[in-house]
Coordinates of C-alpha atoms and ligand atoms in Angstrom, one line a residue:
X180 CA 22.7 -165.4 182.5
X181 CA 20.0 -166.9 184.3
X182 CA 21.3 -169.6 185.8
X183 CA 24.6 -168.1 186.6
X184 CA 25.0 -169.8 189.9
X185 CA 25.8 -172.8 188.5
X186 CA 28.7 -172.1 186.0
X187 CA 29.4 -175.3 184.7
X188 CA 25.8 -176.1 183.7
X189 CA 25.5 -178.9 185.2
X190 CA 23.2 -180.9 187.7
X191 CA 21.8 -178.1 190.1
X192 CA 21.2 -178.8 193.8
X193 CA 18.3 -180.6 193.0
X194 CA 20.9 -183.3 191.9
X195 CA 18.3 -183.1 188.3
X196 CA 19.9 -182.5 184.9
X197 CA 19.0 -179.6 183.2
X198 CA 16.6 -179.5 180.7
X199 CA 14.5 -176.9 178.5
X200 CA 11.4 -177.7 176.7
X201 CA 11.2 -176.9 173.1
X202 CA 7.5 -176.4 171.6
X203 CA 6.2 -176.0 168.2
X204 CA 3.2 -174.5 167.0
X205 CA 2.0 -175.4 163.4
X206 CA -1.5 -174.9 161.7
X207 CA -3.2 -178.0 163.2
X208 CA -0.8 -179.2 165.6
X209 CA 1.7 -178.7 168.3
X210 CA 5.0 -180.6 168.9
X211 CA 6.5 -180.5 172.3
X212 CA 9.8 -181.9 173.4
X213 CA 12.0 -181.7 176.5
X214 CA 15.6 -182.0 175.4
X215 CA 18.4 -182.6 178.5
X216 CA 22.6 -180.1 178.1
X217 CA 23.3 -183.6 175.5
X218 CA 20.8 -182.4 173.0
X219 CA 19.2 -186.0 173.6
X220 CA 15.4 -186.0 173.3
X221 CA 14.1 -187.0 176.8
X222 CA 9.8 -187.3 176.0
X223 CA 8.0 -186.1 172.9
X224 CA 4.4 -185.5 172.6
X225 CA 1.6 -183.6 169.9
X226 CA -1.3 -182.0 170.7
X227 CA -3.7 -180.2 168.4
X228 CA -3.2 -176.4 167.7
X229 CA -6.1 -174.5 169.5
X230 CA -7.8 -171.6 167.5
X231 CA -7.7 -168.1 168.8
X232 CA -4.5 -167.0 170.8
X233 CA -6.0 -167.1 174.6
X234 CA -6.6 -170.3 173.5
X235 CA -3.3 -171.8 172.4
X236 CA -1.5 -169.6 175.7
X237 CA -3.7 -172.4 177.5
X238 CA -2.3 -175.1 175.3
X239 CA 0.9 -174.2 175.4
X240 CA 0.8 -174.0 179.3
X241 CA -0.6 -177.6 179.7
X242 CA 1.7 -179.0 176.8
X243 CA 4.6 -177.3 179.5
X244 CA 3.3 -178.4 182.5
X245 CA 2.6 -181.7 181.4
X246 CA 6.1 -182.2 179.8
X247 CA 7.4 -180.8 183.2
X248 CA 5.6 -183.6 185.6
X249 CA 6.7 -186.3 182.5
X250 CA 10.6 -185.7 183.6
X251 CA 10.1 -184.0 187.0
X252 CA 11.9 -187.3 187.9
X253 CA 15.0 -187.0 186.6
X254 CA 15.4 -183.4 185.0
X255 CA 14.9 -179.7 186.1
X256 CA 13.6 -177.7 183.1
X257 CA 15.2 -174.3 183.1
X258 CA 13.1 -172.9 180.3
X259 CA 10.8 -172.8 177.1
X260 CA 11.4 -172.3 173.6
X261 CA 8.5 -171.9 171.6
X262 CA 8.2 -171.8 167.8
X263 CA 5.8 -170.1 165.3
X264 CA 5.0 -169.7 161.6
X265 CA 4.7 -166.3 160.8
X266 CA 6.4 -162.4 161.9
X267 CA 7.8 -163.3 165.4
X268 CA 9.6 -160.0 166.9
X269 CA 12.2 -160.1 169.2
X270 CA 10.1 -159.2 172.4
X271 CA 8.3 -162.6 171.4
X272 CA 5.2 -161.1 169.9
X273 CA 3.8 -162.7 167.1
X274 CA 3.2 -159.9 164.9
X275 CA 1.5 -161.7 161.7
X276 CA 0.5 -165.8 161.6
X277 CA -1.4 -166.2 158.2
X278 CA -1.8 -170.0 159.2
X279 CA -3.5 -169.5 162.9
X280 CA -6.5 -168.1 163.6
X281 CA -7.0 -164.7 165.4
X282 CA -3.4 -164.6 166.1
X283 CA -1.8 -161.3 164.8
X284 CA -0.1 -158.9 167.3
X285 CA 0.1 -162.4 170.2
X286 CA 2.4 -161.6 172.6
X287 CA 3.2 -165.1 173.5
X288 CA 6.3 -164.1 175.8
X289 CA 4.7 -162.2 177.7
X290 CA 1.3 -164.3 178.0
X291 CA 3.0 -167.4 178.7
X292 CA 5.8 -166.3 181.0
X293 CA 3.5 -165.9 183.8
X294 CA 1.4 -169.2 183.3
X295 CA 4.3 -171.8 183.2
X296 CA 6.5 -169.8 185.8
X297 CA 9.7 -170.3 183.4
X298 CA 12.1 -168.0 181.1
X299 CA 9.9 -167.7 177.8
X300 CA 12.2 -167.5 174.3
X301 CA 9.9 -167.3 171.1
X302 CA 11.0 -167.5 167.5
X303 CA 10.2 -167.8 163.5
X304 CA 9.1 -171.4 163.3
X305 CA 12.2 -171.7 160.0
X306 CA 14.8 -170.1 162.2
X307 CA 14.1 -172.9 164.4
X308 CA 14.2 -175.3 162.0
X309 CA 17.9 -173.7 160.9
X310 CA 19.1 -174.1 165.0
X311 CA 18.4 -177.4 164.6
X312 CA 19.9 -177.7 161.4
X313 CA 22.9 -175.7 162.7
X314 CA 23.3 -177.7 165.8
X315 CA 22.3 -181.6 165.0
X316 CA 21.8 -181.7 161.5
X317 CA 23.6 -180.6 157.6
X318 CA 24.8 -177.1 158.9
X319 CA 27.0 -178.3 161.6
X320 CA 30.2 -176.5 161.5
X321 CA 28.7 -174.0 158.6
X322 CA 29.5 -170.4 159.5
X323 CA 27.1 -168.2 156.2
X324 CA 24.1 -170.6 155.2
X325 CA 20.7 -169.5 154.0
X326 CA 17.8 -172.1 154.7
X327 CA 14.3 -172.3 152.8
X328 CA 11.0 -174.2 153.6
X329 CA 9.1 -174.7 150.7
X330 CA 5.7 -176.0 152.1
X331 CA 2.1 -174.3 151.3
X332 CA 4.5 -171.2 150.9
X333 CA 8.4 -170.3 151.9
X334 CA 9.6 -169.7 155.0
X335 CA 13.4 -168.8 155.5
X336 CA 16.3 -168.4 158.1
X337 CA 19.9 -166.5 157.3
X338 CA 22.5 -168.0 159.3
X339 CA 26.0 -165.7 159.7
X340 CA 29.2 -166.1 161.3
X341 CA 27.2 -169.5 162.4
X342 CA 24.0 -167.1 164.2
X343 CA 20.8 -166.2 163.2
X344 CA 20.4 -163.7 161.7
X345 CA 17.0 -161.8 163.7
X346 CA 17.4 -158.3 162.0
X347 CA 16.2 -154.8 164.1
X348 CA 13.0 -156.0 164.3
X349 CA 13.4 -159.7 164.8
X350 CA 11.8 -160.3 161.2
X351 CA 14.7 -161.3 159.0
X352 CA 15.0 -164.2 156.6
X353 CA 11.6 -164.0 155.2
X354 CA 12.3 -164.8 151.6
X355 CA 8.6 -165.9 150.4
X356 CA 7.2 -162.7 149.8
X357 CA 10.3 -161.2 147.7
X358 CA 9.1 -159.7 144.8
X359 CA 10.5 -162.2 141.9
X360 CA 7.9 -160.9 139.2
X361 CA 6.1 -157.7 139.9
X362 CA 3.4 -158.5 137.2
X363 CA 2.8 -161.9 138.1
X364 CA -0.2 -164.0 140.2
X365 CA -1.7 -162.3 143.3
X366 CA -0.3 -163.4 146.5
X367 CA -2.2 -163.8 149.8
X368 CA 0.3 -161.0 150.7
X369 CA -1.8 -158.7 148.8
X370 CA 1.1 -158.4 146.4
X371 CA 1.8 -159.6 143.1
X372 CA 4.4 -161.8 142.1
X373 CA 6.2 -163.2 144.9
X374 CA 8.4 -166.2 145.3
X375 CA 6.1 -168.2 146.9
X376 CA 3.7 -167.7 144.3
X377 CA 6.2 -170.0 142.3
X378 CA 8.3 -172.0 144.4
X379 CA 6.1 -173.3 147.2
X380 CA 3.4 -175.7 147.4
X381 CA 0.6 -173.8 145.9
X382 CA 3.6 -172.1 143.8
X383 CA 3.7 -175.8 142.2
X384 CA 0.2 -176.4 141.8
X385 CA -0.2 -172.6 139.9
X386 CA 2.2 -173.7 137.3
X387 CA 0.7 -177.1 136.9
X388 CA -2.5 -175.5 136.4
X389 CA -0.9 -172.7 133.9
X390 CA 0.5 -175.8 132.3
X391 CA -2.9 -177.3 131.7
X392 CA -4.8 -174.2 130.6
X393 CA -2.4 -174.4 127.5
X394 CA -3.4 -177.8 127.1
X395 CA 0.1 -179.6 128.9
X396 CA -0.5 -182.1 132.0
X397 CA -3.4 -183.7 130.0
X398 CA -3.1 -187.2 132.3
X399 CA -2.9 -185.5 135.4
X400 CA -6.2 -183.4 134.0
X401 CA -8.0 -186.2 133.2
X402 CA -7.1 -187.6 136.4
X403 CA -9.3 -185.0 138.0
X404 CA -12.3 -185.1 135.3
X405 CA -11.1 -181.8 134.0
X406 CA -11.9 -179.8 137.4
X407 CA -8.6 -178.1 137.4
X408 CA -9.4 -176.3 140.7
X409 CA -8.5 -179.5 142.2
X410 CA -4.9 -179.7 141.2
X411 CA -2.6 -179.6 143.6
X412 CA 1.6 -179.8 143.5
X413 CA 1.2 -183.2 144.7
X414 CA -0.6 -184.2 141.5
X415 CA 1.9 -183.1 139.6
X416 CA 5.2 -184.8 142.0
X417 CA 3.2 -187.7 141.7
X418 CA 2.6 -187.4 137.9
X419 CA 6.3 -186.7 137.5
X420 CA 7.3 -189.8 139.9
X421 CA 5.5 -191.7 137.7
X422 CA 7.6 -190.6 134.4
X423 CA 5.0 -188.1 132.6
X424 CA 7.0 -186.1 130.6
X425 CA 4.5 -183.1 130.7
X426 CA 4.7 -182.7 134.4
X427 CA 8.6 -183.5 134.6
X428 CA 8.2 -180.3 132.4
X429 CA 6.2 -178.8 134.4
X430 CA 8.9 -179.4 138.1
X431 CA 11.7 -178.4 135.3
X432 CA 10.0 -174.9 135.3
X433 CA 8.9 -175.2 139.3
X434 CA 12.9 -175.6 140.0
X435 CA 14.0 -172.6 137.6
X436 CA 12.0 -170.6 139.9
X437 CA 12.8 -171.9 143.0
X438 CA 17.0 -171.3 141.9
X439 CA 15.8 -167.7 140.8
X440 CA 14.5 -166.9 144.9
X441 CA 17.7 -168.9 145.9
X442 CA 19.6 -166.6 143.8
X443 CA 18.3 -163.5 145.1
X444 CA 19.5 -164.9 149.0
X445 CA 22.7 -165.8 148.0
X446 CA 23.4 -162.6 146.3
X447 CA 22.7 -160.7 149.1
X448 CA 24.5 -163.2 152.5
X449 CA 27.3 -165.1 149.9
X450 CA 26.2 -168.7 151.3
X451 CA 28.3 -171.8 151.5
X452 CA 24.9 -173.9 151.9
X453 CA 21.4 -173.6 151.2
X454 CA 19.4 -176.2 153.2
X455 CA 15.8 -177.0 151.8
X456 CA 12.8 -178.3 154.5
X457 CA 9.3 -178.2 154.4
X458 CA 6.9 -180.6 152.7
X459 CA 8.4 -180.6 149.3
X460 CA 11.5 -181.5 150.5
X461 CA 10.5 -184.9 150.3
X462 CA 10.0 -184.4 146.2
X463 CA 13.8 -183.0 146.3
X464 CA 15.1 -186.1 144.2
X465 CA 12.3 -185.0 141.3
X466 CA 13.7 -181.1 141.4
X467 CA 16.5 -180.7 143.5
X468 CA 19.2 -181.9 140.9
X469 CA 17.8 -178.8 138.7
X470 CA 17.4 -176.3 141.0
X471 CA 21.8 -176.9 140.9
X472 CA 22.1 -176.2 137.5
X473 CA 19.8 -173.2 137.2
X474 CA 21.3 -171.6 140.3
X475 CA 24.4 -171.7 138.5
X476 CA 22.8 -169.7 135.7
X477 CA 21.0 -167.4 137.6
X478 CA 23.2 -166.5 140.0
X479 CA 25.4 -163.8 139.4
X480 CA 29.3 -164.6 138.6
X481 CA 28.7 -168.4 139.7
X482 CA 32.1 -169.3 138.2
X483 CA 33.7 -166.9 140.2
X484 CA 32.6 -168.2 143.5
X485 CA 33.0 -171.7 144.9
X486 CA 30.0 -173.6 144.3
X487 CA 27.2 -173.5 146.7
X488 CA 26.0 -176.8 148.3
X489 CA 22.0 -177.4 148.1
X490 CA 21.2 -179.9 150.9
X491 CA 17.9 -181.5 151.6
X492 CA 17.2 -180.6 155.5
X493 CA 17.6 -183.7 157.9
X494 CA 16.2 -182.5 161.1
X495 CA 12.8 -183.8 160.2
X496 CA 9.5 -183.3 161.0
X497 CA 10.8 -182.4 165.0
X498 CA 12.9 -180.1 163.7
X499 CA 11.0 -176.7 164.5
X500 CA 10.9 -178.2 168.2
X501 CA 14.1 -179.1 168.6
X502 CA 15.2 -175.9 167.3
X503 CA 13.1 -174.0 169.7
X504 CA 14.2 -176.1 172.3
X505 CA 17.9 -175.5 171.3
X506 CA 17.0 -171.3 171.7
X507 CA 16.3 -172.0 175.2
X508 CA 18.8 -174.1 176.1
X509 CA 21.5 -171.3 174.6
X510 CA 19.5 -168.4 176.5
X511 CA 19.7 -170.2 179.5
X512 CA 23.0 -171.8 179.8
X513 CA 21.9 -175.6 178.9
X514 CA 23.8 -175.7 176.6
X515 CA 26.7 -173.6 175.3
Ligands
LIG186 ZN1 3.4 -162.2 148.9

């Protein structure tokens, strides 16, 4: 343990509380946060997500060091946890990142380390999110949960025995890509058929638009002039908030297939919980409640098991931070 000569984790000889910096990296911005061994938020701040990775290595260091000098008072940060959408391996490389530019194979350990002059700890931007799930939000005290981010597509975390789950490679818990429909739409994956194709963001706006193109969702087309291009899962959440029967259709279809993917995770890790973040969480009310009953369809001897609780995510939009942020404290003694 790296800070092993102070065992109770507490104040160093600096007389500073310890602290770790937790740091998310999404598409167009970065969240940083310094969090103190209470889990309280000490200073937040955003700045936008550089493109190219040399580029966001020099981001990330100022985020840190400016973090740093904001608490330098009162607090000794004892490490970094960073977060990232896309194939993060356990040496901290960032091995695919469909949402960042000229990012595959980053080692952002190992590029970073040396900058800020601190213990680097880098993970999967929804097994962050499930940390902070796990230690401040709806999976305190669960033990075998499986959490999902439906946003633009699905992201995923397997907890266990209360851990995350990382796998031999560092890559578990990527449900999007699962194969759900081998002759279905192309994904970005170069595959055909996958969850996400369904049950994310652009999942939601592929069904509206197959909706259309049979003639269904004729307000929400005429909203758009006809130009069904344009239409996007938030035309038809917004449609369906507004009591259209054809796209209340069309999210009764969008929550059969996000049950089906749900299904396939609980089959294989035997869940008590399956927490929901990303975007379209904040549409749960207009799906959630029938994503419940199809599960119990689709999901193999569902009146043999006890019932599996589907939970909207309550960490919020800091919640990839917090959760990398709550990988560094654990690595480094913080926090216990
Ligand atoms: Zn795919």
């Amino acid at each position: 343990m790296r800070n092993s000569r102070e065992p109770n984790g507490s104040n160093s000889g600096s007389g500073k509380a310890p602290a770790v910096i937790g740091i998310d990296i999404g598409g167009t911005k970065m969240l940083g946060l310094v969090i103190d061994e209470t889990s309280r938020t000490v200073v937040q701040e955003k700045w936008p997500t550089p493109k190219g990775a040399p580029e966001i290595v020099n981001g990330l260091a100022g985020l840190t060091a400016d973090l740093v000098e904001r608490t330098g008072e009162t607090h000794e940060v004892r490490g970094v946890g960073v977060g990232i959408a896309g194939l993060v391996d356990s040496s901290g490389r960032l091995r695919r990142a469909p949402n960042l530019v000229d990012s595959d194979e980053f080692a952002v350990r190992d590029l970073l380390e040396p900058n800020v002059g601190l213990p680097v700890f880098v993970d999967n931007d929804a097994n962050c999110a499930a940390r902070a799930e796990l230690h401040v939000g709806v999976a305190q005290g669960v033990k075998h949960a499986v959490l999902i981010t439906l946003g633009t597509g699905i992201g995923g975390a397997l907890i266990a025995d209360g851990k995350i789950v990382r796998g031999a490679a560092g890559m578990a818990g990527e449900p999007g890509h699962m194969l759900v429909d081998p002759a279905g739409p192309q994904c970005v994956c170069g595959l055909k058929g996958c969850w996400e194709r369904y049950a994310s963001g652009a999942g939601l706006a592929y069904l509206g638009r197959r909706a259309a193109e049979q003639g269904d969702l004729s307000a929400v087309v005429e909203n758009l002039d006809g130009d069904l291009a344009r239409l996007h899962g938030e035309h038809v959440t917004r449609a369906g908030r507004l009591g259209d029967p054809q796209a209340a259709a069309v999210l009764d279809t969008f929550a059969w297939w996000v049950s089906v993917g749900m299904a396939n995770c609980a089959a294989m890790s035997d869940p008590e919980l399956i927490i929901v973040g990303g975007g379209l969480v904040r549409d749960w009310d207009l799906f959630g409640p029938r994503v419940g009953v199809y599960l119990n369809e689709v999901l193999v001897a569902a009146e043999h098991r006890p019932p599996i609780r589907c939970e909207p995510a309550v960490a919020g939009e800091a919640a990839g931070a917090l959760g990398a942020a709550f990988l560094a404290a654990t690595e480094t003694g913080v926090l216990r």
